[in-house]
Coordinates of C-alpha atoms in Angstrom, one line a residue:
R1 CA -19.4 25.8 29.1
F2 CA -22.6 25.0 30.4
G3 CA -23.3 21.9 32.5
Q4 CA -26.4 21.3 31.3
F5 CA -29.3 22.2 28.8
S6 CA -30.9 24.1 31.4
D7 CA -28.2 25.9 32.6
F8 CA -28.4 27.8 28.9
F9 CA -31.7 29.0 29.6
E10 CA -30.9 30.1 33.5
T11 CA -28.0 31.9 31.9
F12 CA -29.7 33.9 29.0
F13 CA -33.2 33.9 31.0
G14 CA -32.9 34.9 34.1
G15 CA -33.7 32.9 36.9
G16 CA -31.4 30.4 39.2
R17 CA -28.3 31.0 39.4
G18 CA -27.1 32.2 36.2
A19 CA -29.6 34.9 35.9
E20 CA -26.7 37.7 37.5
R21 CA -23.8 36.5 35.1
D22 CA -22.7 37.7 31.3
P23 CA -21.4 34.8 29.6
L24 CA -19.5 36.8 26.6
A25 CA -18.6 39.2 29.8
E26 CA -16.6 35.8 31.1
L27 CA -14.7 35.5 27.7
D28 CA -10.9 37.1 27.5
V29 CA -11.5 39.6 24.2
D30 CA -7.8 40.5 24.8
E31 CA -6.5 36.5 24.3
L32 CA -9.0 36.8 21.9
L33 CA -7.5 39.7 19.9
R34 CA -4.0 38.5 20.4
Q35 CA -4.8 35.2 19.0
A36 CA -6.3 36.8 15.7
R37 CA -3.5 39.1 15.2
A38 CA -1.5 36.0 15.4
G39 CA -3.4 34.0 13.1
G40 CA -4.3 31.3 16.0
P41 CA -7.5 29.8 16.4
A42 CA -10.3 32.5 17.1
A43 CA -11.8 30.4 20.4
T44 CA -9.8 29.0 23.2
G45 CA -6.4 29.0 21.8
P46 CA -4.6 26.3 20.0
S47 CA -5.0 22.6 20.8
R48 CA -2.9 20.2 20.0
G49 CA -4.0 17.5 17.4
R50 CA -2.4 14.4 15.6
G51 CA -2.0 15.0 11.7
H52 CA -3.7 13.1 9.6
D53 CA -3.0 9.4 8.0
A54 CA -2.1 10.3 4.2
T55 CA -2.3 7.4 1.3
S56 CA -0.3 6.5 -1.5
D57 CA 0.8 3.3 -3.6
I58 CA 3.5 1.3 -4.6
T59 CA 4.0 -1.2 -6.7
I60 CA 6.2 -4.3 -6.1
R61 CA 8.1 -7.1 -7.7
L62 CA 6.9 -11.0 -7.1
G63 CA 10.2 -12.1 -5.8
E64 CA 10.0 -8.5 -3.2
A65 CA 6.5 -9.6 -2.1
I66 CA 9.0 -13.4 -1.5
A67 CA 11.6 -12.5 -0.1
G68 CA 11.1 -8.7 1.2
G69 CA 13.6 -5.7 0.2
H70 CA 14.1 -2.1 0.2
R71 CA 12.6 1.0 -2.4
T72 CA 13.1 4.4 -2.7
I73 CA 9.7 6.5 -3.1
R74 CA 8.6 10.0 -4.5
V75 CA 5.0 10.9 -2.8
A76 CA 3.4 13.8 -3.3
L77 CA 1.7 14.8 0.3
A78 CA -1.0 17.2 1.7
D79 CA 0.5 19.2 4.5
V80 CA -1.7 21.7 7.0
C81 CA -0.4 24.9 5.4
T82 CA 1.0 26.9 8.3
A83 CA 0.2 30.5 7.2
C84 CA -3.6 30.1 8.1
G85 CA -3.1 26.7 10.4
G86 CA -5.4 24.9 8.2
R87 CA -8.3 27.4 8.2
G88 CA -7.1 28.7 4.6
T89 CA -8.8 32.5 5.6
V90 CA -6.4 35.1 7.0
P91 CA -7.2 38.5 9.0
I92 CA -6.6 41.6 6.7
T93 CA -7.8 44.0 9.1
P94 CA -7.5 44.5 12.6
P95 CA -9.9 43.3 15.0
E96 CA -12.8 45.5 15.9
R97 CA -14.2 45.4 19.5
D98 CA -17.4 46.7 20.8
R99 CA -19.0 45.1 23.9
E100 CA -20.4 42.2 22.7
T101 CA -18.6 41.0 19.6
V102 CA -15.2 41.2 18.0
T103 CA -15.4 42.1 14.1
M104 CA -12.5 41.5 11.3
T105 CA -12.4 40.6 7.7
L106 CA -10.9 37.6 6.6
A107 CA -9.6 36.5 2.7
P108 CA -8.6 34.0 1.9
C109 CA -5.1 32.4 2.1
A110 CA -2.6 32.9 -0.4
S111 CA -0.1 30.3 0.7
C112 CA -3.0 27.5 0.4
G113 CA -5.2 29.4 -2.2
G114 CA -7.8 28.6 0.9
S115 CA -7.3 25.1 1.0
G116 CA -5.8 25.0 4.4
T117 CA -3.4 22.6 2.9
V118 CA -0.1 22.7 1.1
E119 CA 1.1 20.1 -1.1
R120 CA 5.1 18.8 -0.5
Q121 CA 7.3 16.2 -2.4
R122 CA 8.9 13.8 -0.4
T123 CA 11.6 11.1 -1.3
L124 CA 11.9 8.1 1.5
S125 CA 13.2 4.8 2.4
V126 CA 10.6 2.3 2.7
T127 CA 11.1 -1.3 3.6
I128 CA 9.5 -4.3 1.9
P129 CA 8.4 -7.0 4.6
P130 CA 8.1 -10.0 2.9
G131 CA 5.3 -12.1 2.6
V132 CA 2.4 -8.9 1.1
T133 CA 0.7 -9.6 -1.3
E134 CA -2.2 -7.0 -3.5
G135 CA -3.8 -4.8 -1.5
S136 CA -1.7 -4.9 1.7
K137 CA -0.8 -2.5 3.7
I138 CA 2.3 -1.5 4.6
R139 CA 3.1 1.6 7.6
I140 CA 5.3 3.9 7.5
A141 CA 5.5 6.4 11.1
G142 CA 5.3 9.5 11.3
E143 CA 5.1 10.0 7.0
G144 CA 1.4 11.7 7.1
G145 CA 0.4 14.6 7.6
T146 CA 2.0 17.5 10.5
G147 CA 0.4 17.6 13.4
T148 CA -1.2 20.9 15.0
A149 CA 0.5 23.0 17.4
G150 CA 3.1 20.4 18.0
G151 CA 1.0 17.6 17.4
A152 CA 2.7 14.6 16.6
A153 CA 2.2 13.5 12.6
G154 CA 0.4 11.3 10.9
H155 CA 1.3 7.8 9.3
L156 CA 1.8 7.4 5.5
L157 CA 0.0 3.8 4.6
L158 CA 1.1 2.4 1.2
T159 CA -0.6 0.1 -0.6
V160 CA 0.7 -2.6 -2.5
H161 CA 0.4 -3.6 -5.9
L162 CA 2.1 -6.1 -7.5
E163 CA 3.4 -6.1 -11.2
R164 CA 2.9 -8.7 -13.4
D165 CA 5.1 -11.6 -13.4
P166 CA 5.1 -13.6 -17.5
R167 CA 6.2 -16.8 -15.6
F168 CA 3.9 -16.9 -12.7
E169 CA 0.3 -16.2 -11.7
V170 CA -0.6 -15.6 -8.1
R171 CA -3.5 -16.6 -6.1
G172 CA -3.8 -15.4 -3.1
R173 CA -0.5 -16.4 -1.6
D174 CA -0.2 -19.4 -4.0
L175 CA 2.4 -19.5 -7.4
H176 CA 1.4 -21.2 -10.8
G177 CA 3.5 -21.4 -13.4
D178 CA 5.1 -23.6 -15.7
L179 CA 7.7 -26.6 -16.0
L180 CA 9.2 -26.9 -19.2
V181 CA 10.9 -30.5 -19.8
R182 CA 12.7 -31.7 -22.9
D183 CA 10.9 -34.8 -24.5
Y184 CA 12.8 -37.6 -23.7
R185 CA 13.0 -36.3 -19.9
A186 CA 9.3 -36.3 -19.5
A187 CA 10.0 -40.2 -21.2
L188 CA 13.0 -41.8 -19.2
G189 CA 12.5 -39.4 -16.1
G190 CA 14.8 -37.7 -13.6
A191 CA 15.5 -34.2 -12.0
V192 CA 14.5 -31.1 -13.7
T193 CA 15.7 -27.6 -12.9
A194 CA 12.9 -24.9 -12.0
E195 CA 12.8 -21.5 -12.4
L196 CA 11.6 -19.7 -9.0
P197 CA 10.8 -16.1 -8.7
T198 CA 14.1 -15.4 -6.3
S199 CA 15.7 -19.2 -6.5
R200 CA 16.1 -22.6 -8.4
I201 CA 14.8 -25.7 -7.5
A202 CA 15.2 -29.1 -8.7
V203 CA 11.6 -31.4 -9.5
T204 CA 12.1 -35.0 -9.7
V205 CA 9.9 -35.5 -13.3
P206 CA 8.6 -39.4 -13.0
P207 CA 9.1 -42.1 -16.0
A208 CA 7.0 -41.5 -18.6
C209 CA 5.2 -38.4 -17.3
P210 CA 2.4 -36.9 -19.2
A211 CA 2.4 -33.4 -20.0
G212 CA -0.7 -31.3 -18.1
K213 CA 1.0 -32.9 -15.4
V214 CA 0.4 -30.9 -11.7
F215 CA 3.5 -30.8 -8.9
R216 CA 2.8 -28.9 -6.1
L217 CA 6.3 -27.6 -4.1
R218 CA 4.8 -27.0 -0.6
G219 CA 5.6 -23.9 0.9
K220 CA 7.5 -22.4 -2.4
G221 CA 4.7 -19.8 -2.9
I222 CA 4.7 -16.4 -0.8
P223 CA 5.1 -16.8 2.7
G224 CA 3.3 -15.3 5.6
L225 CA 3.0 -11.9 7.2
R226 CA 3.0 -13.3 10.6
P227 CA 4.2 -16.6 12.0
S228 CA 0.7 -17.6 12.2
D229 CA -0.5 -17.0 8.6
P230 CA -0.4 -19.2 5.9
V231 CA 2.3 -20.1 3.4
G232 CA 2.0 -20.3 0.4
D233 CA 2.6 -22.9 -2.3
L234 CA 3.8 -23.0 -6.1
Y235 CA 2.1 -25.3 -8.4
L236 CA 4.4 -26.3 -11.8
T237 CA 2.3 -27.6 -14.7
L238 CA 4.4 -29.9 -16.8
R239 CA 5.1 -28.4 -20.5
I240 CA 6.8 -30.6 -23.0
T241 CA 9.3 -29.6 -25.4
I242 CA 10.8 -30.6 -28.0
A243 CA 14.2 -29.2 -29.9
V244 CA 14.0 -26.5 -32.6
Q245 CA 16.4 -27.7 -35.1
P246 CA 18.0 -31.1 -33.6
G247 CA 21.6 -32.4 -34.7
A248 CA 22.5 -35.0 -36.7
E249 CA 22.9 -37.5 -33.9
A250 CA 19.2 -35.7 -32.5
R251 CA 17.8 -36.9 -35.3
R252 CA 18.8 -40.6 -35.9
A253 CA 17.8 -40.9 -32.1
Y254 CA 14.0 -39.8 -33.1
E255 CA 14.2 -41.8 -35.8
L256 CA 15.5 -44.8 -33.4
L257 CA 12.5 -43.8 -31.4
A258 CA 10.0 -44.0 -34.0
A259 CA 10.8 -47.1 -35.3
A260 CA 11.0 -48.4 -31.9
D261 CA 7.4 -47.1 -31.6
G262 CA 6.5 -48.6 -35.2
V263 CA 6.6 -45.8 -37.9
P264 CA 7.3 -46.9 -41.2
A265 CA 10.9 -45.9 -42.5
A266 CA 9.0 -43.6 -45.6
E267 CA 7.5 -41.7 -42.6
R268 CA 10.2 -41.4 -41.1
A269 CA 12.4 -40.0 -43.3
A270 CA 9.5 -37.4 -44.8
V271 CA 10.7 -34.1 -43.7

């Protein structure tokens, strides 16, 4: 209330323009008492304040990170206790006024146990934008802490965690997985269908393709959140598979392949 530090001394210790003024006389004690009885702030009246931002976590699948989606979640949020206004205490005796002081007895608020906050469960619908990755933040406006004295509510900030996908390893926005190819296809070459997190794609395998060859599919990873963000790629490592129990026709084909490779008949017939 004092314009400068010197004003403080002039008011309380005489001299200057504040010598004749009693600072306590300027307080509106009646208003102070009214607010105390109503459980309001103990000073100059309630001030409008924005609620605090709350935080929580959300775990999503890899397909949701790529294509987006919708989730319904339940979160526990801490709100300002309305019974005590977030102070944690309430008056239990009527305020007593003398010439210079206002005295009242306070006790812990029964509604919040003295913490000033109460926990509430809330069910929310969350829109997951395409392009979120591990650690991304999703903001839900107005779903945080309640504002004071009619102030705006805070926001809810959800930290994204990616659920592990056994088919792919996530490295930033790039995905790494395996391309399973039958032995004859690796030898002869041709189109192979690869399973992606949200779709399928045809990959052309060149003839005599060795195991371990890596195919890079540009732009098939996790997209960017914004148009200016880079798009991830998909890396597929070729893994050669064989028939577990080949039929008679497939066995004859393998024997012909072995003969063409110079394997003796005795070895070809061995089980």
